Amino acid sequence: MTAASPTRRRVLSRLCLAAGTLLTAGCVGSGDDADDEDEAPIVDAARSLENDTDPETWRDVSEIRLDAYVGGWVGVEPAHVDRVENPTLVLFADRSYEITIENRDNVKHNLAIWDADGERVGEHATDVVVNTGTTETLAFTATEEMAIYICEHQPRIQLGDLEIVAE
């Protein structure tokens, strides 16, 4: 059974409400998901905003690589997230994962896992990577409370959904 997968806009709206005024500047939208289909990637290295979220495609995945840009995350591995901006990551509850991020633009980045209320889940965050080519890896066990992965330095544009699947 798959947990409900919130759209990026819905999660973003929740984050804006939960995080208060610090994160809300410029963080309002119509709430209308109809225009999501017309969006295009912001990051030049990305080619798509959609990736395969079929749990079977993700069954053997335990390592994920993402490139960090100010405009968003860009998938590298597994192959079904390659060059997808802010890809949805499908994780199985109670399984161990590693997400490695690489700084691609010489700007501060980290990767943190937040719940649907805009709170960090435990201590699930990498150290900050500042220089191009620098990497950090977050090792964790997936839990059903996990909703998004986010860069806490660019929280409005550098975030993606986590779809947690119960086995």
Backbone as CSV, one residue per row, in Angstrom:
resi,resn,N_x,N_y,N_z,CA_x,CA_y,CA_z,C_x,C_y,C_z
1,MET,0.851,-1.171,0.000,0.000,0.000,0.000,0.894,1.232,0.000
2,THR,0.528,2.250,-0.774,1.306,3.456,-0.917,0.674,4.577,-0.112
3,ALA,1.511,5.311,0.613,1.011,6.482,1.321,0.659,7.550,0.297
4,ALA,-0.253,8.436,0.663,-0.633,9.504,-0.254,0.585,10.324,-0.611
5,SER,0.752,10.633,-1.885,1.889,11.395,-2.343,1.456,12.828,-2.626
6,PRO,1.793,13.752,-1.724,1.368,15.117,-1.936,2.123,15.749,-3.094
7,THR,1.460,16.639,-3.809,2.153,17.346,-4.871,3.130,18.321,-4.243
8,ARG,4.109,18.734,-5.030,5.102,19.669,-4.538,4.426,20.957,-4.071
9,ARG,3.436,21.432,-4.808,2.758,22.670,-4.449,2.006,22.512,-3.127
10,ARG,1.366,21.345,-2.892,0.632,21.121,-1.651,1.598,21.059,-0.473
11,VAL,2.717,20.351,-0.638,3.710,20.272,0.436,4.289,21.654,0.697
12,LEU,4.582,22.384,-0.373,5.119,23.725,-0.221,4.163,24.614,0.556
13,SER,2.866,24.517,0.268,1.882,25.308,1.007,1.908,24.964,2.490
14,ARG,2.008,23.676,2.801,2.076,23.255,4.204,3.335,23.795,4.867
15,LEU,4.455,23.734,4.134,5.706,24.231,4.686,5.628,25.720,4.976
16,CYS,5.004,26.446,4.075,4.866,27.890,4.276,4.087,28.181,5.543
17,LEU,3.006,27.455,5.750,2.192,27.667,6.938,2.942,27.262,8.198
18,ALA,3.635,26.125,8.143,4.295,25.592,9.332,5.572,26.335,9.684
19,ALA,6.282,26.813,8.698,7.588,27.409,8.949,7.511,28.877,9.344
20,GLY,6.362,29.506,9.193,6.205,30.887,9.618,6.799,31.877,8.640
21,THR,6.953,33.081,9.084,7.337,34.164,8.186,8.747,34.020,7.636
22,LEU,9.612,33.309,8.285,10.975,33.151,7.779,10.994,32.551,6.395
23,LEU,10.130,31.579,6.145,10.123,30.910,4.850,9.011,31.392,3.924
24,THR,8.152,32.280,4.384,6.987,32.595,3.577,7.181,33.686,2.545
25,ALA,8.208,34.469,2.611,8.378,35.541,1.629,8.374,34.952,0.228
26,GLY,7.396,35.359,-0.563,7.290,34.859,-1.932,6.824,33.433,-2.025
27,CYS,6.238,32.902,-0.973,5.930,31.482,-0.923,4.432,31.244,-0.940
28,VAL,3.722,31.961,-1.777,2.296,31.743,-1.881,1.946,31.388,-3.300
29,GLY,0.972,30.547,-3.446,0.514,30.158,-4.768,-0.987,30.075,-4.753
30,SER,-1.534,29.820,-5.904,-2.979,29.764,-6.010,-3.554,28.494,-5.414
31,GLY,-2.691,27.477,-5.236,-3.197,26.197,-4.759,-3.805,25.390,-5.883
32,ASP,-3.841,25.950,-7.081,-4.411,25.282,-8.244,-3.335,24.433,-8.891
33,ASP,-3.514,23.137,-8.856,-2.510,22.233,-9.413,-2.615,22.112,-10.927
34,ALA,-3.593,22.706,-11.549,-3.786,22.560,-12.991,-2.604,23.099,-13.779
35,ASP,-1.935,24.160,-13.279,-0.824,24.710,-14.035,0.473,23.946,-13.818
36,ASP,0.499,22.945,-12.946,1.691,22.111,-12.765,2.129,21.480,-14.080
37,GLU,1.174,21.121,-14.929,1.491,20.440,-16.175,2.248,21.328,-17.145
38,ASP,2.135,22.647,-17.018,2.780,23.574,-17.923,4.165,23.994,-17.440
39,GLU,4.574,23.561,-16.262,5.861,23.944,-15.724,6.987,23.242,-16.474
40,ALA,8.126,23.899,-16.504,9.326,23.345,-17.118,10.439,23.396,-16.084
41,PRO,11.472,22.570,-16.239,12.586,22.621,-15.296,13.220,24.013,-15.257
42,ILE,13.691,24.400,-14.095,14.394,25.666,-13.917,15.882,25.481,-14.187
43,VAL,16.432,24.375,-13.732,17.864,24.108,-13.851,18.184,23.619,-15.259
44,ASP,19.173,24.231,-15.890,19.545,23.871,-17.260,19.938,22.401,-17.407
45,ALA,20.521,21.812,-16.374,20.960,20.407,-16.450,19.791,19.431,-16.429
46,ALA,18.615,19.895,-16.024,17.436,19.026,-15.935,16.718,18.977,-17.278
47,ARG,16.060,17.845,-17.524,15.296,17.663,-18.756,13.823,17.411,-18.500
48,SER,13.449,17.134,-17.252,12.078,16.746,-16.958,11.724,17.097,-15.519
49,LEU,10.423,17.162,-15.257,9.917,17.327,-13.895,9.231,16.054,-13.401
50,GLU,9.143,15.056,-14.262,8.432,13.819,-13.929,9.380,12.626,-14.000
51,ASN,9.197,11.698,-13.090,9.967,10.458,-13.130,9.066,9.282,-12.788
52,ASP,9.573,8.090,-13.022,8.838,6.853,-12.761,8.689,6.674,-11.256
53,THR,7.457,6.591,-10.780,7.209,6.382,-9.353,6.557,5.032,-9.064
54,ASP,6.616,4.137,-10.030,6.099,2.788,-9.818,6.984,2.110,-8.765
55,PRO,6.422,1.674,-7.652,7.239,1.049,-6.607,8.125,-0.090,-7.115
56,GLU,7.665,-0.837,-8.111,8.496,-1.938,-8.639,9.800,-1.416,-9.242
57,THR,9.756,-0.249,-9.837,10.960,0.356,-10.403,11.962,0.680,-9.303
58,TRP,11.487,0.960,-8.119,12.316,1.383,-6.993,12.685,0.242,-6.038
59,ARG,12.159,-0.958,-6.276,12.326,-2.058,-5.318,13.782,-2.355,-4.955
60,ASP,14.702,-2.294,-5.910,16.101,-2.641,-5.642,16.995,-1.434,-5.399
61,VAL,16.413,-0.261,-5.264,17.198,0.961,-5.069,17.498,1.150,-3.575
62,SER,18.763,1.392,-3.272,19.136,1.734,-1.901,20.063,2.952,-1.870
63,GLU,20.604,3.316,-3.030,21.484,4.476,-3.124,20.942,5.428,-4.181
64,ILE,20.901,6.705,-3.818,20.375,7.745,-4.695,21.421,8.853,-4.752
65,ARG,21.627,9.404,-5.946,22.545,10.534,-6.120,21.768,11.700,-6.714
66,LEU,21.993,12.883,-6.124,21.359,14.108,-6.585,22.416,15.203,-6.720
67,ASP,22.302,15.998,-7.778,23.133,17.189,-7.920,22.371,18.361,-7.329
68,ALA,23.082,19.243,-6.618,22.476,20.387,-5.948,22.756,21.671,-6.718
69,TYR,21.675,22.338,-7.119,21.738,23.640,-7.780,20.774,24.573,-7.047
70,VAL,20.997,25.869,-7.149,20.079,26.812,-6.526,18.663,26.619,-7.058
71,GLY,18.484,26.291,-8.318,17.152,26.128,-8.898,16.443,24.851,-8.534
72,GLY,17.142,23.872,-7.993,16.509,22.612,-7.616,17.512,21.474,-7.583
73,TRP,17.033,20.337,-7.110,17.818,19.104,-7.166,17.713,18.548,-8.576
74,VAL,18.758,17.910,-9.060,18.702,17.225,-10.351,19.163,15.792,-10.114
75,GLY,18.288,14.840,-10.470,18.605,13.432,-10.262,19.773,12.975,-11.115
76,VAL,20.579,12.086,-10.547,21.709,11.467,-11.247,21.506,9.953,-11.295
77,GLU,21.289,9.341,-10.132,21.077,7.902,-10.027,20.003,7.635,-8.979
78,PRO,19.202,6.611,-9.188,19.198,5.598,-10.239,18.804,6.204,-11.596
79,ALA,18.920,5.400,-12.624,18.711,5.868,-13.999,17.349,6.508,-14.205
80,HIS,16.309,6.056,-13.499,14.972,6.598,-13.725,14.756,7.980,-13.095
81,VAL,15.776,8.565,-12.453,15.701,9.952,-12.015,16.727,10.821,-12.723
82,ASP,17.505,10.236,-13.637,18.554,10.970,-14.326,17.999,12.206,-15.027
83,ARG,18.526,13.360,-14.660,18.179,14.678,-15.213,16.734,15.091,-14.972
84,VAL,16.132,14.542,-13.914,14.799,14.973,-13.487,14.987,15.994,-12.359
85,GLU,14.344,17.159,-12.498,14.435,18.192,-11.476,13.515,17.852,-10.311
86,ASN,14.070,17.891,-9.105,13.326,17.590,-7.877,12.510,16.302,-8.016
87,PRO,13.176,15.191,-8.374,12.421,13.951,-8.606,11.721,13.450,-7.350
88,THR,10.582,12.792,-7.553,9.913,12.101,-6.459,10.708,10.832,-6.175
89,LEU,11.077,10.630,-4.925,11.833,9.442,-4.520,10.879,8.476,-3.845
90,VAL,10.846,7.252,-4.337,9.974,6.221,-3.773,10.835,5.340,-2.869
91,LEU,10.468,5.306,-1.598,11.226,4.560,-0.597,10.306,3.568,0.095
92,PHE,10.869,2.453,0.487,10.104,1.436,1.210,10.343,1.601,2.712
93,ALA,9.256,1.652,3.464,9.345,1.823,4.916,10.229,0.755,5.532
94,ASP,11.015,1.160,6.490,11.900,0.292,7.279,13.121,-0.205,6.502
95,ARG,13.382,0.329,5.321,14.591,-0.016,4.567,15.636,1.074,4.728
96,SER,16.894,0.670,4.617,18.016,1.603,4.719,18.332,2.204,3.351
97,TYR,18.641,3.498,3.367,18.963,4.235,2.139,20.146,5.148,2.377
98,GLU,20.806,5.503,1.278,21.831,6.536,1.271,21.513,7.484,0.128
99,ILE,21.436,8.769,0.456,21.285,9.793,-0.573,22.553,10.630,-0.547
100,THR,23.240,10.668,-1.679,24.455,11.470,-1.808,24.135,12.694,-2.644
101,ILE,24.529,13.854,-2.139,24.343,15.095,-2.874,25.708,15.633,-3.289
102,GLU,25.745,16.290,-4.446,26.973,16.936,-4.909,26.676,18.380,-5.257
103,ASN,27.464,19.290,-4.702,27.318,20.708,-5.002,27.781,20.947,-6.431
104,ARG,26.913,21.545,-7.231,27.225,21.785,-8.638,27.312,23.260,-8.992
105,ASP,27.137,24.167,-7.998,27.119,25.589,-8.350,27.823,26.499,-7.348
106,ASN,28.590,25.940,-6.428,29.389,26.745,-5.499,28.533,27.600,-4.558
107,VAL,27.311,27.132,-4.267,26.410,27.803,-3.340,26.124,26.818,-2.208
108,LYS,25.804,27.306,-1.008,25.520,26.426,0.137,24.323,25.519,-0.138
109,HIS,24.504,24.228,0.160,23.414,23.252,0.060,23.540,22.243,1.192
110,ASN,22.405,21.734,1.642,22.358,20.538,2.466,21.100,19.792,2.064
111,LEU,20.965,18.581,2.485,19.749,17.809,2.231,19.195,17.397,3.584
112,ALA,17.932,17.718,3.803,17.250,17.338,5.037,15.940,16.658,4.675
113,ILE,15.483,15.796,5.538,14.197,15.127,5.346,13.213,15.719,6.336
114,TRP,12.076,16.180,5.794,11.041,16.820,6.605,9.748,16.027,6.516
115,ASP,8.913,16.229,7.514,7.579,15.628,7.495,6.603,16.595,6.816
116,ALA,5.351,16.216,6.711,4.345,17.021,6.024,4.003,18.311,6.763
117,ASP,4.407,18.428,8.026,4.153,19.635,8.803,5.307,20.627,8.729
118,GLY,6.324,20.317,7.925,7.447,21.230,7.773,8.471,21.151,8.876
119,GLU,8.565,20.009,9.522,9.540,19.796,10.585,10.557,18.754,10.140
120,ARG,11.802,18.985,10.506,12.836,17.999,10.191,12.524,16.709,10.938
121,VAL,12.687,15.584,10.251,12.486,14.274,10.872,13.786,13.903,11.580
122,GLY,13.744,13.897,12.901,14.928,13.564,13.686,16.113,14.434,13.306
123,GLU,17.254,13.811,13.179,18.480,14.508,12.792,18.823,14.219,11.338
124,HIS,17.831,13.918,10.531,18.065,13.516,9.149,18.403,14.715,8.270
125,ALA,19.692,15.071,8.271,20.190,16.155,7.430,21.692,15.969,7.228
126,THR,22.153,16.369,6.053,23.592,16.325,5.791,24.237,17.603,6.317
127,ASP,25.548,17.578,6.393,26.282,18.810,6.608,26.154,19.644,5.344
128,VAL,26.490,20.912,5.445,26.417,21.825,4.310,27.602,21.572,3.378
129,VAL,27.306,21.565,2.070,28.362,21.522,1.058,28.407,22.900,0.412
130,VAL,29.610,23.481,0.323,29.740,24.851,-0.153,30.425,24.912,-1.513
131,ASN,31.427,24.107,-1.720,32.236,24.190,-2.933,31.778,23.204,-4.005
132,THR,31.856,23.634,-5.249,31.513,22.763,-6.369,32.305,21.464,-6.274
133,GLY,31.606,20.352,-6.460,32.241,19.032,-6.416,32.234,18.386,-5.044
134,THR,31.900,19.147,-4.014,31.849,18.602,-2.661,30.601,17.743,-2.515
135,THR,30.732,16.600,-1.821,29.606,15.698,-1.632,29.363,15.451,-0.145
136,GLU,28.140,15.081,0.146,27.728,14.616,1.475,26.734,13.497,1.265
137,THR,26.731,12.538,2.185,25.809,11.410,2.093,24.994,11.314,3.379
138,LEU,23.692,11.164,3.198,22.781,10.958,4.313,22.344,9.498,4.310
139,ALA,22.663,8.777,5.381,22.229,7.389,5.542,21.079,7.389,6.555
140,PHE,19.998,6.679,6.227,18.826,6.684,7.086,17.956,5.470,6.784
141,THR,17.003,5.228,7.660,15.980,4.217,7.451,14.663,4.944,7.186
142,ALA,13.990,4.593,6.100,12.751,5.266,5.709,11.640,4.984,6.714
143,THR,10.893,6.038,7.037,9.731,5.915,7.911,8.548,6.613,7.251
144,GLU,7.364,6.234,7.636,6.149,6.758,7.008,5.932,8.242,7.253
145,GLU,6.563,8.827,8.275,6.388,10.262,8.527,7.153,11.128,7.536
146,MET,8.099,10.562,6.803,8.912,11.323,5.858,8.060,11.739,4.656
147,ALA,8.097,13.045,4.321,7.254,13.562,3.237,8.040,14.243,2.124
148,ILE,9.102,14.961,2.482,9.890,15.657,1.460,11.365,15.624,1.820
149,TYR,12.195,15.830,0.802,13.611,16.107,1.013,13.814,17.532,0.522
150,ILE,14.665,18.266,1.220,14.733,19.707,0.996,16.138,20.215,1.259
151,CYS,16.516,21.279,0.575,17.714,22.024,0.939,17.248,23.128,1.865
152,GLU,17.771,23.161,3.057,17.322,24.151,4.032,17.843,25.558,3.717
153,HIS,18.684,25.684,2.701,19.185,26.997,2.288,18.378,27.573,1.122
154,GLN,17.699,26.742,0.363,16.811,27.153,-0.741,15.500,26.376,-0.626
155,PRO,14.781,26.537,0.480,13.641,25.648,0.763,12.440,25.810,-0.157
156,ARG,12.315,26.919,-0.840,11.137,27.114,-1.679,11.279,26.487,-3.057
157,ILE,12.516,26.265,-3.516,12.704,25.766,-4.877,13.481,24.461,-4.954
158,GLN,14.170,24.106,-3.907,15.011,22.914,-3.923,14.403,21.890,-2.970
159,LEU,13.293,21.261,-3.435,12.613,20.266,-2.622,11.923,19.264,-3.526
160,GLY,11.806,18.052,-3.025,11.133,16.990,-3.767,10.335,16.115,-2.837
161,ASP,9.338,15.448,-3.395,8.470,14.569,-2.612,9.154,13.242,-2.299
162,LEU,8.819,12.707,-1.151,9.175,11.333,-0.775,7.870,10.547,-0.732
163,GLU,7.812,9.465,-1.457,6.663,8.587,-1.418,7.090,7.331,-0.667
164,ILE,6.537,7.139,0.512,6.920,6.011,1.352,5.919,4.877,1.127
165,VAL,6.443,3.711,0.799,5.630,2.546,0.491,5.782,1.548,1.630
166,ALA,4.654,1.113,2.181,4.678,0.061,3.198,4.752,-1.277,2.482
167,GLU,5.573,-2.177,2.998,5.688,-3.497,2.345,4.708,-4.471,2.903
